Each structure stands twice: as structure tokens, then as C-alpha cells.
Amino acid sequence: MRRMNLVIFSHLMKNAKQAIRRVRNRVFPSLGSHSVLSRPGRRAGAGCPEPGQTLEEKTQEHDRNLLMDNEQLRQTLAEHARTTRDLFQNRALLQGFLDNSPTIMFAKDLEGRTILTNRKFGALAHLAIDDIIGKTDYDFYSREKANQIRATDEHILKTKKPLEVETISSQEDGVHTYLTVKFPLFNDEGTIFAIGGITTDITERKRTEVELHRAKEAAEQANQAKSTFLANMSHELRTPLNAIIGYSEMLQEEAQEWGDTDLATDLEKIHAAGHHLLSLISDILDISKIEAGRMELHLETFSIKALLNEVITTVHPLIHQNHNTLKVEYRLAPMTMNADMTRVRQILLNLLSNAAKFTDHGIITLRVMGETYGEGDQVRDPEDRGEAETASGGEMKPGEWMVFRVNDNGIGITPEQVAHLFEPFAQGDNTTTRKYGGTGLGLAISRQFCRMMGGDVTVESVVGRGSVFTVRLPRNVRGPASVR
């Protein structure tokens, strides 16, 4: 600091001397002429009065010029004094910010000499700032490390771009990791005159990243173990539930034969509760199998209309429970598809069940159609032309897709809810959960099944106006796809 202040002071004194010299050059000729006139016996020359100008007038003119020059000199010196004060004040302001920064800051000239630094650097190097100014990296580090640092500086000078460098250094309290951002400093002419740097100790951040990575791995292993356990428990959980459901059906029939309506009503409640519990457990087991990578596809060729009839029959009680109406539009669609029929049925049941649950006295529409991937052309239904299998030419083309669209005019979904709709255990909100129930797994499972078969499911919704869920599946599923 002391050395830098001396440099600045000498620079200012040099400027002041140059200003005084300029003023003196203007004053001295006048003083010379005046001295000649004042010496008796000296021959008149350049100092003689101009024609029509007396000696007294000439002297007065020189006095005025001298006073003007003196005033200009005084103003110049005062301006330099103000500049000096402002410079030292700005220097103190800058150094105050540097010294109180939690990071190491420095600047080096083009020869690698340190021209600016802060206390953080001094504390790390165990040196005073005055002992750092003017020194190079070769004064602080080994030649090998100093060469590496100099190489990065040369790279910055060449590319004229900032550069991030991560280094490891041993300190008294252990090994530390530092991140240094170096950048070129340009003058008004756009020329690099120095290299600046900011160094941050990122040791704790690195340690936290390692701990988080380990915790993530442990959580993933625990989740995998949980999914594997639940997948293995599939038989053990479903078997007793199926027994409860089966015996409740038998007892219900006997109670009806005996005419015991009260017992039959209670058994019906047991039977319904068993089915509901089995559905919940099935969802949990399905998502666990998917997470454990144990879900398999069973591909087969089946009639689309037969599948739809089965789905409609199954979902019919749920549709009418809230006084809804189901419309099915099956036009310009193929007759068959090759996929996992059980999974397709489960997808459609999930979507129709949700539509029925969140719609009251409304209309639910199931549209089925074919598409040609990439062209948007619809595949015509062979029955509409009376030509069995003509549309597909007797075989299913890889570019053909089946589209199932479920449209309702129910409560709708907010954009915030849509963002998490297909995540496991995600539901609208607490109010929706309490009112409508469910595990929040149906849509997550449906999307996983769609993606396993090479398709996907999307949603469009407006609150208060309803939702549209669209399922696109290849008409000819060739094998399980990797699920993201």
C-alpha cells in the first residue's frame, strides 16, 4: 500500500512540475524584458516601449500578465490538489471494499506483477499487502505451479475472454478447493492492460456435493429395495384379498336365498370394500414393479371394439354414479391392434374412472381413431368400406398409431396441478383428496404403461370447463421401450 501511494504521489508531483514549467515559460520572457528596462545605461532593444507606449504603461502591462499567470498557476495547483485528494479517497474506497470481501481479489500487469490485492490474499499468503505488490507468482509458489498459473494468464491474454480454474491446495487446517475466475481488464482504447482475478474457497460446497451424492445414492438404493419388496409381495397381498372378496360373494348369495336383506347389505359393503382395497393395492404394486424394472408386457393381437365393449361394461356403474352420460365415437379406426391388452384396458379404465369421478351430471366422451405418424392422415375403418383388412393390407404398419381421447366437462385441472399430474402419489390438493379419495397413482401408472409400449399420454384442461386426456399408442407394439 505504501509503495503504491508513493508511486501515485510521484506521478502527481511530476504533473505539477510540468504545469509550473509551462507557466514559467510564459512568465520569464516578460520578466527578462522588465529587467533590461530597469538597468541604467542598457541599450534599448526588445524591452523598449512600443511607439506611443510609455515605460510606465509597459510596466503595468507586464504586471497584469504576471498576475494572470500567477492566478493560472494557483488554479492549476489547486486542481492537482483536488485530484490528489479524490484519487487517494477513491483508492481508500476501493481498498475498503477489497479488504472486506470474503473472496480473494487481485490484479496483475502484463508482466505478471501484482498491482492490486486485498487482505484475504495477504492472510492466505501470510504476508502484508505491501509485500505482495510488485511481486509475481514465482515469488509465492513453486516454479511448476507458477508456470501453470502463467500459462492460464497467457491464455486469457490470447483469447481476451474470462476463464475459470479449479485448484486444490493444502492449508494448515487441511486440503482446500479453490475456484478462480480470471478475466482481462481493458483500457479506454480496448487494449488489455491487466488481468483481474477472484478466488473463492469452495471446499464446503464440494463437501456438501459429495454428501448429497452419497445421500442420493442411498435413497435410490432404499427406494429400489422398497420397490423390490412390494413387487415380491404381490402374491401374498392379493391372495387373501381375493379370498375375502370370493367368500363375501358366496355369503351374499346365501343371504339373499335366506331372505336376510340386512346381512346381504352388510356383505355387499364388505365385497365393495374388498374390491376397493384390492384396486389400491394393485396400483401400489404396479408402480413398485415399474420402479423395480420387473413390469413385463404381454403382447397379443386383439379386437379394439371387443376391448372397448369390455371397458364400457366395467366402467358403466361409475359413469352413472354421478349421473353422467358416456358417449363413444369409433370412426375411421382400425379393427385390431397388437399390444398388451391388459395394460391398454387398465389405461382406459383409469382415464374413464377419473373422468366419472370428477364430473357430475356431465358428458364424458371416448373417441377412438387411427393416425399415421408424421403425416396426420387418419386410417380408415375397414368396416366403413366393407373391405375387411384392406386398410392395413393384411398387416399392421409401423407408422400407424391408435389414439384414445377421453373428454369430460368436469371440474378441470389448474396449470400448477397439471405440472405434477403424472407423478406418483400426486393429487390435486388436500380438498380434492378428501372429497374424491384415491392414491394418486392411476395417471402415473397409465403414463408408464403408455411409454413402455412406445406411446404417451397427455392432458389439456381448463378449470371449471373440463379436461381432455389423449393416449397415443403404436398400433403394432414391437417390444417394451425404456421408460424415462
Short mmCIF file of C-alpha atoms in Angstrom, two decimals:
data_model
loop_
_atom_site.label_atom_id
_atom_site.label_comp_id
_atom_site.label_asym_id
_atom_site.label_seq_id
_atom_site.Cartn_x
_atom_site.Cartn_y
_atom_site.Cartn_z
CA MET A 1 0.00 0.00 0.00
CA ARG A 2 2.78 2.46 0.98
CA ARG A 3 4.65 1.68 -2.23
CA MET A 4 1.58 2.25 -4.38
CA ASN A 5 0.87 5.58 -2.62
CA LEU A 6 4.44 6.75 -3.27
CA VAL A 7 4.08 5.88 -6.94
CA ILE A 8 0.83 7.81 -7.20
CA PHE A 9 2.31 10.83 -5.32
CA SER A 10 5.41 10.98 -7.52
CA HIS A 11 3.20 10.83 -10.61
CA LEU A 12 1.15 13.78 -9.36
CA MET A 13 4.28 15.81 -8.47
CA LYS A 14 5.63 15.21 -11.94
CA ASN A 15 2.42 16.57 -13.46
CA ALA A 16 2.56 19.62 -11.14
CA LYS A 17 6.18 20.39 -12.09
CA GLN A 18 5.31 20.19 -15.77
CA ALA A 19 2.47 22.67 -15.22
CA ILE A 20 4.76 25.07 -13.33
CA ARG A 21 7.34 24.83 -16.11
CA ARG A 22 4.72 25.76 -18.70
CA VAL A 23 3.67 28.79 -16.70
CA ARG A 24 7.30 29.81 -16.11
CA ASN A 25 8.00 29.76 -19.82
CA ARG A 26 5.23 32.24 -20.28
CA VAL A 27 6.30 34.48 -17.38
CA PHE A 28 10.10 34.63 -17.77
CA PRO A 29 10.17 36.45 -21.13
CA SER A 30 8.20 39.27 -19.54
CA LEU A 31 10.49 39.34 -16.52
CA GLY A 32 13.56 39.49 -18.82
CA SER A 33 12.24 42.46 -20.72
CA HIS A 34 11.41 44.21 -17.46
CA SER A 35 14.92 43.70 -16.07
CA VAL A 36 16.52 45.19 -19.17
CA LEU A 37 14.41 48.29 -18.92
CA SER A 38 15.24 48.71 -15.26
CA ARG A 39 19.02 48.67 -15.76
CA PRO A 40 20.52 52.12 -16.44
CA GLY A 41 22.84 52.51 -19.35
CA ARG A 42 21.48 49.33 -21.04
CA ARG A 43 20.76 49.83 -24.73
CA ALA A 44 17.10 49.70 -25.61
CA GLY A 45 16.14 46.66 -27.50
CA ALA A 46 13.27 44.23 -27.29
CA GLY A 47 12.28 45.70 -23.95
CA CYS A 48 11.81 49.23 -25.28
CA PRO A 49 8.35 50.67 -25.20
CA GLU A 50 6.28 50.35 -28.30
CA PRO A 51 5.77 53.55 -30.26
CA GLY A 52 3.18 55.59 -28.41
CA GLN A 53 3.60 53.43 -25.22
CA THR A 54 5.36 54.84 -22.17
CA LEU A 55 7.61 52.84 -19.86
CA GLU A 56 5.01 53.03 -17.11
CA GLU A 57 2.34 51.59 -19.38
CA LYS A 58 4.68 48.78 -20.41
CA THR A 59 5.42 48.01 -16.78
CA GLN A 60 1.73 47.91 -15.92
CA GLU A 61 1.07 45.53 -18.78
CA HIS A 62 3.80 43.16 -17.55
CA ASP A 63 2.40 43.31 -14.04
CA ARG A 64 -1.07 42.35 -15.30
CA ASN A 65 0.36 39.44 -17.29
CA LEU A 66 2.32 38.29 -14.27
CA LEU A 67 -0.77 38.39 -12.07
CA MET A 68 -2.75 36.41 -14.66
CA ASP A 69 0.00 33.79 -14.90
CA ASN A 70 0.22 33.54 -11.14
CA GLU A 71 -3.55 33.04 -10.89
CA GLN A 72 -3.43 30.33 -13.56
CA LEU A 73 -0.61 28.60 -11.67
CA ARG A 74 -2.59 28.82 -8.43
CA GLN A 75 -5.66 27.29 -10.09
CA THR A 76 -3.55 24.52 -11.63
CA LEU A 77 -2.00 23.65 -8.29
CA ALA A 78 -5.42 23.72 -6.59
CA GLU A 79 -6.85 21.43 -9.26
CA HIS A 80 -3.98 18.99 -8.80
CA ALA A 81 -4.51 19.09 -5.05
CA ARG A 82 -8.21 18.21 -5.50
CA THR A 83 -7.30 15.48 -7.93
CA THR A 84 -4.81 14.07 -5.46
CA ARG A 85 -7.39 14.05 -2.65
CA ASP A 86 -10.02 12.41 -4.90
CA LEU A 87 -7.51 9.83 -6.07
CA PHE A 88 -6.49 8.88 -2.55
CA GLN A 89 -10.14 8.83 -1.46
CA ASN A 90 -11.13 6.55 -4.36
CA ARG A 91 -8.12 4.39 -3.62
CA ALA A 92 -9.19 4.07 0.02
CA LEU A 93 -12.78 3.33 -1.05
CA LEU A 94 -11.67 0.59 -3.42
CA GLN A 95 -9.27 -0.91 -0.89
CA GLY A 96 -12.02 -0.89 1.74
CA PHE A 97 -14.29 -2.99 -0.45
CA LEU A 98 -11.42 -5.29 -1.39
CA ASP A 99 -10.29 -5.85 2.18
CA ASN A 100 -13.79 -6.64 3.43
CA SER A 101 -14.60 -9.06 0.62
CA PRO A 102 -14.93 -12.73 1.65
CA THR A 103 -13.12 -13.73 -1.55
CA ILE A 104 -9.54 -13.30 -2.67
CA MET A 105 -9.12 -10.50 -5.23
CA PHE A 106 -6.09 -9.48 -7.21
CA ALA A 107 -4.90 -7.83 -10.40
CA LYS A 108 -1.64 -8.35 -12.29
CA ASP A 109 0.01 -6.34 -15.03
CA LEU A 110 1.04 -7.86 -18.35
CA GLU A 111 4.40 -8.96 -16.88
CA GLY A 112 2.65 -10.84 -14.09
CA ARG A 113 3.43 -8.37 -11.29
CA THR A 114 0.72 -7.90 -8.67
CA ILE A 115 -0.65 -4.34 -8.80
CA LEU A 116 -3.74 -4.80 -6.62
CA THR A 117 -4.86 -7.26 -3.95
CA ASN A 118 -6.73 -7.49 -0.64
CA ARG A 119 -6.27 -8.69 2.93
CA LYS A 120 -7.79 -12.10 2.17
CA PHE A 121 -4.89 -12.81 -0.19
CA GLY A 122 -2.44 -11.50 2.38
CA ALA A 123 -3.90 -13.69 5.11
CA LEU A 124 -3.67 -16.76 2.90
CA ALA A 125 -0.07 -15.98 1.94
CA HIS A 126 0.84 -14.77 5.48
CA LEU A 127 2.14 -11.51 4.02
CA ALA A 128 1.32 -7.83 4.25
CA ILE A 129 -0.22 -6.20 1.19
CA ASP A 130 2.89 -4.03 0.68
CA ASP A 131 4.95 -7.21 0.50
CA ILE A 132 2.71 -8.60 -2.25
CA ILE A 133 2.50 -5.56 -4.52
CA GLY A 134 5.08 -5.77 -7.30
CA LYS A 135 5.70 -9.49 -6.80
CA THR A 136 4.95 -12.28 -9.27
CA ASP A 137 3.60 -15.78 -8.82
CA TYR A 138 7.19 -17.07 -8.85
CA ASP A 139 7.71 -15.29 -5.52
CA PHE A 140 4.88 -17.23 -3.84
CA TYR A 141 4.67 -20.66 -5.50
CA SER A 142 6.93 -23.36 -6.83
CA ARG A 143 8.22 -22.88 -10.36
CA GLU A 144 5.98 -25.67 -11.68
CA LYS A 145 2.83 -24.16 -10.19
CA ALA A 146 3.88 -20.63 -11.19
CA ASN A 147 4.37 -21.85 -14.76
CA GLN A 148 0.84 -23.27 -14.75
CA ILE A 149 -0.59 -20.00 -13.47
CA ARG A 150 1.34 -18.04 -16.05
CA ALA A 151 0.05 -20.35 -18.78
CA THR A 152 -3.55 -19.55 -17.83
CA ASP A 153 -2.70 -15.82 -17.86
CA GLU A 154 -1.23 -16.15 -21.35
CA HIS A 155 -4.38 -17.96 -22.46
CA ILE A 156 -6.54 -15.07 -21.20
CA LEU A 157 -4.31 -12.52 -22.94
CA LYS A 158 -4.61 -14.53 -26.16
CA THR A 159 -8.33 -15.24 -26.12
CA LYS A 160 -9.36 -12.00 -24.35
CA LYS A 161 -12.04 -13.98 -22.50
CA PRO A 162 -12.65 -14.91 -18.84
CA LEU A 163 -11.51 -18.31 -17.61
CA GLU A 164 -12.50 -20.46 -14.61
CA VAL A 165 -9.79 -22.53 -12.92
CA GLU A 166 -10.34 -25.01 -10.07
CA THR A 167 -7.31 -25.79 -7.90
CA ILE A 168 -6.57 -27.84 -4.78
CA SER A 169 -4.19 -26.51 -2.14
CA SER A 170 -3.01 -27.84 1.21
CA GLN A 171 -3.50 -25.46 4.13
CA GLU A 172 -2.83 -25.71 7.84
CA ASP A 173 -6.38 -26.95 8.51
CA GLY A 174 -6.42 -29.43 5.63
CA VAL A 175 -6.89 -29.60 1.88
CA HIS A 176 -8.95 -26.79 0.31
CA THR A 177 -10.54 -26.44 -3.10
CA TYR A 178 -10.50 -23.02 -4.76
CA LEU A 179 -12.37 -21.70 -7.78
CA THR A 180 -10.65 -18.77 -9.51
CA VAL A 181 -12.31 -16.63 -12.15
CA LYS A 182 -9.73 -14.69 -14.19
CA PHE A 183 -10.65 -12.01 -16.68
CA PRO A 184 -8.93 -9.42 -18.89
CA LEU A 185 -9.05 -5.71 -17.99
CA PHE A 186 -9.28 -3.25 -20.90
CA ASN A 187 -8.40 0.43 -21.10
CA ASP A 188 -10.33 3.12 -23.00
CA GLU A 189 -8.66 2.10 -26.24
CA GLY A 190 -9.82 -1.53 -25.89
CA THR A 191 -6.32 -2.81 -25.09
CA ILE A 192 -5.66 -5.24 -22.25
CA PHE A 193 -3.55 -3.60 -19.57
CA ALA A 194 -4.02 -6.10 -16.71
CA ILE A 195 -5.57 -9.39 -15.62
CA GLY A 196 -8.05 -9.49 -12.74
CA GLY A 197 -8.96 -12.46 -10.60
CA ILE A 198 -11.48 -13.50 -7.93
CA THR A 199 -10.78 -16.66 -5.94
CA THR A 200 -13.45 -18.37 -3.81
CA ASP A 201 -12.93 -21.19 -1.33
CA ILE A 202 -15.45 -23.84 -2.41
CA THR A 203 -14.26 -26.57 -0.05
CA GLU A 204 -17.54 -26.70 1.89
CA ARG A 205 -19.57 -26.66 -1.31
CA LYS A 206 -17.57 -29.60 -2.66
CA ARG A 207 -18.01 -31.49 0.58
CA THR A 208 -21.76 -30.83 0.50
CA GLU A 209 -21.98 -32.03 -3.10
CA VAL A 210 -20.24 -35.28 -2.17
CA GLU A 211 -22.57 -35.80 0.81
CA LEU A 212 -25.64 -35.08 -1.30
CA HIS A 213 -24.47 -37.51 -3.95
CA ARG A 214 -23.98 -40.21 -1.33
CA ALA A 215 -27.37 -39.46 0.20
CA LYS A 216 -28.98 -39.63 -3.25
CA GLU A 217 -27.39 -43.00 -3.92
CA ALA A 218 -28.53 -44.29 -0.53
CA ALA A 219 -32.08 -43.03 -1.15
CA GLU A 220 -32.16 -44.65 -4.59
CA GLN A 221 -30.94 -47.94 -3.12
CA ALA A 222 -33.57 -47.76 -0.37
CA ASN A 223 -36.29 -46.95 -2.92
CA GLN A 224 -35.14 -49.84 -5.09
CA ALA A 225 -35.26 -52.17 -2.09
CA LYS A 226 -38.76 -50.95 -1.25
CA SER A 227 -39.97 -51.43 -4.81
CA THR A 228 -38.43 -54.90 -4.97
CA PHE A 229 -40.04 -55.86 -1.65
CA LEU A 230 -43.51 -54.68 -2.72
CA ALA A 231 -43.18 -56.36 -6.09
CA ASN A 232 -42.32 -59.63 -4.33
CA MET A 233 -45.33 -59.18 -2.02
CA SER A 234 -47.77 -59.13 -4.92
CA HIS A 235 -48.98 -62.70 -4.43
CA GLU A 236 -49.02 -62.52 -0.63
CA LEU A 237 -51.19 -59.38 -0.58
CA ARG A 238 -53.60 -60.21 -3.37
CA THR A 239 -54.34 -63.83 -2.35
CA PRO A 240 -56.07 -63.07 1.00
CA LEU A 241 -57.97 -60.17 -0.55
CA ASN A 242 -59.26 -62.33 -3.37
CA ALA A 243 -60.37 -64.86 -0.74
CA ILE A 244 -62.27 -62.16 1.19
CA ILE A 245 -63.95 -60.96 -1.99
CA GLY A 246 -64.82 -64.51 -3.09
CA TYR A 247 -66.28 -65.61 0.28
CA SER A 248 -68.23 -62.35 0.60
CA GLU A 249 -69.85 -63.07 -2.78
CA MET A 250 -70.78 -66.61 -1.68
CA LEU A 251 -72.21 -65.43 1.64
CA GLN A 252 -74.08 -62.64 -0.11
CA GLU A 253 -75.77 -65.13 -2.41
CA GLU A 254 -76.73 -67.36 0.56
CA ALA A 255 -78.09 -64.40 2.50
CA GLN A 256 -80.24 -63.44 -0.46
CA GLU A 257 -81.55 -67.04 -0.66
CA TRP A 258 -82.39 -66.95 3.06
CA GLY A 259 -84.12 -63.62 2.63
CA ASP A 260 -81.84 -61.91 5.14
CA THR A 261 -81.63 -58.48 3.50
CA ASP A 262 -79.72 -56.86 6.36
CA LEU A 263 -76.96 -59.45 6.18
CA ALA A 264 -76.90 -59.25 2.39
CA THR A 265 -76.45 -55.45 2.60
CA ASP A 266 -73.55 -55.81 5.04
CA LEU A 267 -71.90 -58.46 2.88
CA GLU A 268 -72.29 -56.21 -0.15
CA LYS A 269 -70.41 -53.47 1.72
CA ILE A 270 -67.65 -55.96 2.61
CA HIS A 271 -67.46 -57.06 -1.01
CA ALA A 272 -67.23 -53.44 -2.28
CA ALA A 273 -64.61 -52.52 0.31
CA GLY A 274 -62.55 -55.56 -0.64
CA HIS A 275 -62.64 -54.60 -4.32
CA HIS A 276 -61.65 -51.03 -3.45
CA LEU A 277 -58.76 -52.21 -1.27
CA LEU A 278 -57.62 -54.64 -3.96
CA SER A 279 -57.63 -51.78 -6.50
CA LEU A 280 -55.50 -49.60 -4.24
CA ILE A 281 -53.03 -52.38 -3.54
CA SER A 282 -52.85 -53.25 -7.23
CA ASP A 283 -51.90 -49.66 -8.06
CA ILE A 284 -49.16 -49.64 -5.43
CA LEU A 285 -47.83 -52.99 -6.61
CA ASP A 286 -47.89 -51.88 -10.25
CA ILE A 287 -45.91 -48.71 -9.62
CA SER A 288 -43.47 -50.69 -7.45
CA LYS A 289 -42.95 -53.23 -10.20
CA ILE A 290 -42.34 -50.46 -12.71
CA GLU A 291 -39.79 -48.79 -10.42
CA ALA A 292 -38.11 -52.12 -9.76
CA GLY A 293 -37.93 -52.85 -13.51
CA ARG A 294 -39.99 -56.01 -13.14
CA MET A 295 -43.05 -54.98 -15.14
CA GLU A 296 -43.38 -57.01 -18.32
CA LEU A 297 -45.52 -56.62 -21.41
CA HIS A 298 -47.61 -59.46 -22.83
CA LEU A 299 -48.19 -58.56 -26.45
CA GLU A 300 -51.10 -60.00 -28.41
CA THR A 301 -53.35 -59.07 -31.29
CA PHE A 302 -56.88 -58.24 -30.15
CA SER A 303 -60.08 -56.62 -31.36
CA ILE A 304 -60.28 -52.95 -30.43
CA LYS A 305 -64.09 -52.95 -30.38
CA ALA A 306 -64.19 -56.01 -28.13
CA LEU A 307 -61.81 -54.28 -25.74
CA LEU A 308 -63.95 -51.13 -25.75
CA ASN A 309 -67.11 -53.10 -25.02
CA GLU A 310 -65.42 -54.72 -22.04
CA VAL A 311 -64.17 -51.36 -20.74
CA ILE A 312 -67.56 -49.70 -21.17
CA THR A 313 -69.29 -52.52 -19.28
CA THR A 314 -66.82 -52.29 -16.42
CA VAL A 315 -66.93 -48.51 -16.08
CA HIS A 316 -70.70 -48.20 -16.56
CA PRO A 317 -71.59 -48.16 -12.82
CA LEU A 318 -69.02 -45.42 -12.15
CA ILE A 319 -70.32 -43.33 -15.02
CA HIS A 320 -73.90 -43.41 -13.72
CA GLN A 321 -72.92 -42.98 -10.08
CA ASN A 322 -72.60 -39.21 -10.61
CA HIS A 323 -75.45 -39.11 -13.18
CA ASN A 324 -73.07 -38.77 -16.14
CA THR A 325 -73.56 -39.82 -19.76
CA LEU A 326 -70.91 -41.74 -21.72
CA LYS A 327 -70.56 -41.25 -25.48
CA VAL A 328 -68.28 -43.43 -27.59
CA GLU A 329 -67.11 -42.32 -31.06
CA TYR A 330 -65.40 -45.07 -33.02
CA ARG A 331 -64.85 -43.88 -36.55
CA LEU A 332 -62.06 -44.16 -39.13
CA ALA A 333 -60.14 -46.51 -36.84
CA PRO A 334 -58.57 -49.94 -37.46
CA MET A 335 -60.24 -53.07 -36.19
CA THR A 336 -57.27 -54.62 -34.37
CA MET A 337 -54.01 -53.69 -32.70
CA ASN A 338 -51.06 -55.61 -31.32
CA ALA A 339 -50.23 -54.52 -27.76
CA ASP A 340 -50.63 -55.55 -24.11
CA MET A 341 -54.41 -55.74 -23.95
CA THR A 342 -54.46 -55.81 -20.14
CA ARG A 343 -52.41 -52.61 -19.91
CA VAL A 344 -54.46 -50.83 -22.58
CA ARG A 345 -57.65 -51.81 -20.71
CA GLN A 346 -56.17 -50.51 -17.45
CA ILE A 347 -55.17 -47.21 -19.07
CA LEU A 348 -58.66 -46.61 -20.46
CA LEU A 349 -60.31 -47.64 -17.17
CA ASN A 350 -58.09 -45.22 -15.25
CA LEU A 351 -58.92 -42.30 -17.55
CA LEU A 352 -62.67 -43.04 -17.69
CA SER A 353 -62.83 -43.61 -13.92
CA ASN A 354 -61.16 -40.28 -13.26
CA ALA A 355 -63.50 -38.53 -15.69
CA ALA A 356 -66.51 -40.10 -13.98
CA LYS A 357 -65.21 -39.23 -10.50
CA PHE A 358 -64.54 -35.55 -11.25
CA THR A 359 -67.66 -34.92 -13.38
CA ASP A 360 -71.20 -34.55 -12.04
CA HIS A 361 -74.28 -34.55 -14.30
CA GLY A 362 -72.00 -34.14 -17.28
CA ILE A 363 -70.99 -35.77 -20.54
CA ILE A 364 -67.93 -38.00 -20.94
CA THR A 365 -66.79 -38.78 -24.46
CA LEU A 366 -64.40 -41.54 -25.56
CA ARG A 367 -63.07 -41.01 -29.10
CA VAL A 368 -61.10 -43.73 -30.87
CA MET A 369 -59.26 -43.05 -34.13
CA GLY A 370 -56.21 -44.01 -36.14
CA GLU A 371 -53.32 -41.82 -37.20
CA THR A 372 -50.34 -42.15 -39.50
CA TYR A 373 -47.28 -40.94 -37.65
CA GLY A 374 -45.74 -37.77 -39.02
CA GLU A 375 -48.42 -37.11 -41.62
CA GLY A 376 -51.59 -36.69 -39.61
CA ASP A 377 -53.52 -38.91 -42.02
CA GLN A 378 -56.33 -40.92 -40.47
CA VAL A 379 -56.54 -44.65 -41.06
CA ARG A 380 -59.98 -45.54 -42.34
CA ASP A 381 -62.08 -48.17 -40.62
CA PRO A 382 -62.32 -51.26 -42.91
CA GLU A 383 -65.93 -51.79 -41.83
CA ASP A 384 -66.87 -48.38 -43.24
CA ARG A 385 -65.75 -49.58 -46.69
CA GLY A 386 -66.88 -53.15 -46.32
CA GLU A 387 -63.37 -54.38 -47.03
CA ALA A 388 -62.02 -56.44 -44.17
CA GLU A 389 -58.33 -55.80 -43.50
CA THR A 390 -57.98 -53.77 -46.71
CA ALA A 391 -56.89 -50.62 -44.90
CA SER A 392 -53.90 -52.34 -43.34
CA GLY A 393 -53.18 -54.57 -46.30
CA GLY A 394 -53.40 -57.64 -44.06
CA GLU A 395 -50.58 -56.46 -41.80
CA MET A 396 -50.05 -53.62 -39.31
CA LYS A 397 -47.76 -50.84 -40.46
CA PRO A 398 -45.14 -49.42 -38.06
CA GLY A 399 -46.23 -45.86 -38.85
CA GLU A 400 -49.82 -46.36 -37.69
CA TRP A 401 -50.94 -45.19 -34.28
CA MET A 402 -54.06 -45.69 -32.18
CA VAL A 403 -55.46 -42.60 -30.45
CA PHE A 404 -57.82 -42.81 -27.48
CA ARG A 405 -59.18 -39.45 -26.31
CA VAL A 406 -61.24 -39.06 -23.12
CA ASN A 407 -63.07 -35.74 -22.86
CA ASP A 408 -65.12 -34.55 -19.87
CA ASN A 409 -66.77 -31.32 -18.72
CA GLY A 410 -65.91 -31.77 -15.06
CA ILE A 411 -64.06 -29.61 -12.52
CA GLY A 412 -60.89 -29.27 -14.62
CA ILE A 413 -57.26 -29.00 -13.51
CA THR A 414 -55.13 -25.95 -12.77
CA PRO A 415 -51.81 -25.42 -14.62
CA GLU A 416 -49.94 -25.94 -11.33
CA GLN A 417 -51.65 -29.31 -10.83
CA VAL A 418 -51.03 -30.32 -14.46
CA ALA A 419 -47.28 -29.88 -13.94
CA HIS A 420 -47.27 -32.70 -11.35
CA LEU A 421 -50.27 -34.69 -12.53
CA PHE A 422 -48.35 -37.74 -13.78
CA GLU A 423 -46.03 -38.01 -10.77
CA PRO A 424 -46.61 -40.95 -8.37
CA PHE A 425 -48.87 -40.13 -5.40
CA ALA A 426 -49.58 -36.66 -6.84
CA GLN A 427 -53.13 -35.37 -6.40
CA GLY A 428 -54.84 -32.05 -6.97
CA ASP A 429 -54.83 -30.73 -3.39
CA ASN A 430 -55.94 -31.72 0.10
CA THR A 431 -59.52 -30.69 -0.55
CA THR A 432 -59.71 -32.79 -3.71
CA THR A 433 -58.13 -35.75 -1.94
CA ARG A 434 -60.58 -35.64 0.96
CA LYS A 435 -63.57 -35.28 -1.36
CA TYR A 436 -62.69 -37.76 -4.11
CA GLY A 437 -60.13 -40.08 -2.49
CA GLY A 438 -57.64 -42.21 -4.42
CA THR A 439 -53.92 -42.89 -4.20
CA GLY A 440 -52.75 -40.56 -6.95
CA LEU A 441 -51.13 -43.47 -8.81
CA GLY A 442 -53.57 -44.11 -11.65
CA LEU A 443 -52.25 -41.48 -14.05
CA ALA A 444 -48.62 -42.20 -13.19
CA ILE A 445 -49.15 -45.88 -13.93
CA SER A 446 -51.04 -45.08 -17.15
CA ARG A 447 -48.19 -42.90 -18.45
CA GLN A 448 -45.63 -45.57 -17.55
CA PHE A 449 -47.63 -48.23 -19.40
CA CYS A 450 -48.00 -45.96 -22.44
CA ARG A 451 -44.27 -45.27 -22.57
CA MET A 452 -43.42 -48.94 -22.11
CA MET A 453 -45.43 -49.60 -25.27
CA GLY A 454 -43.73 -46.74 -27.12
CA GLY A 455 -46.52 -44.17 -26.70
CA ASP A 456 -47.55 -41.49 -24.26
CA VAL A 457 -50.50 -39.75 -22.60
CA THR A 458 -51.03 -36.00 -22.48
CA VAL A 459 -53.60 -33.68 -20.93
CA GLU A 460 -55.27 -30.37 -21.72
CA SER A 461 -57.53 -28.81 -19.11
CA VAL A 462 -59.37 -25.63 -18.13
CA VAL A 463 -60.61 -25.15 -14.59
CA GLY A 464 -64.38 -25.32 -14.47
CA ARG A 465 -64.69 -26.49 -18.07
CA GLY A 466 -63.20 -29.97 -18.06
CA SER A 467 -60.22 -31.97 -19.25
CA VAL A 468 -59.04 -33.88 -22.31
CA PHE A 469 -56.67 -36.84 -21.91
CA THR A 470 -55.12 -38.18 -25.12
CA VAL A 471 -53.43 -41.59 -25.33
CA ARG A 472 -51.29 -42.39 -28.38
CA LEU A 473 -50.03 -45.95 -28.81
CA PRO A 474 -48.39 -47.71 -31.74
CA ARG A 475 -50.87 -49.94 -33.46
CA ASN A 476 -48.16 -52.58 -33.58
CA VAL A 477 -46.16 -52.57 -30.34
CA ARG A 478 -42.92 -54.43 -31.01
CA GLY A 479 -41.49 -54.59 -27.51
CA PRO A 480 -41.11 -52.75 -24.22
CA ALA A 481 -39.47 -49.33 -24.55
CA SER A 482 -37.19 -47.79 -21.96
CA VAL A 483 -39.22 -45.65 -19.57
CA ARG A 484 -37.86 -42.19 -18.72
#
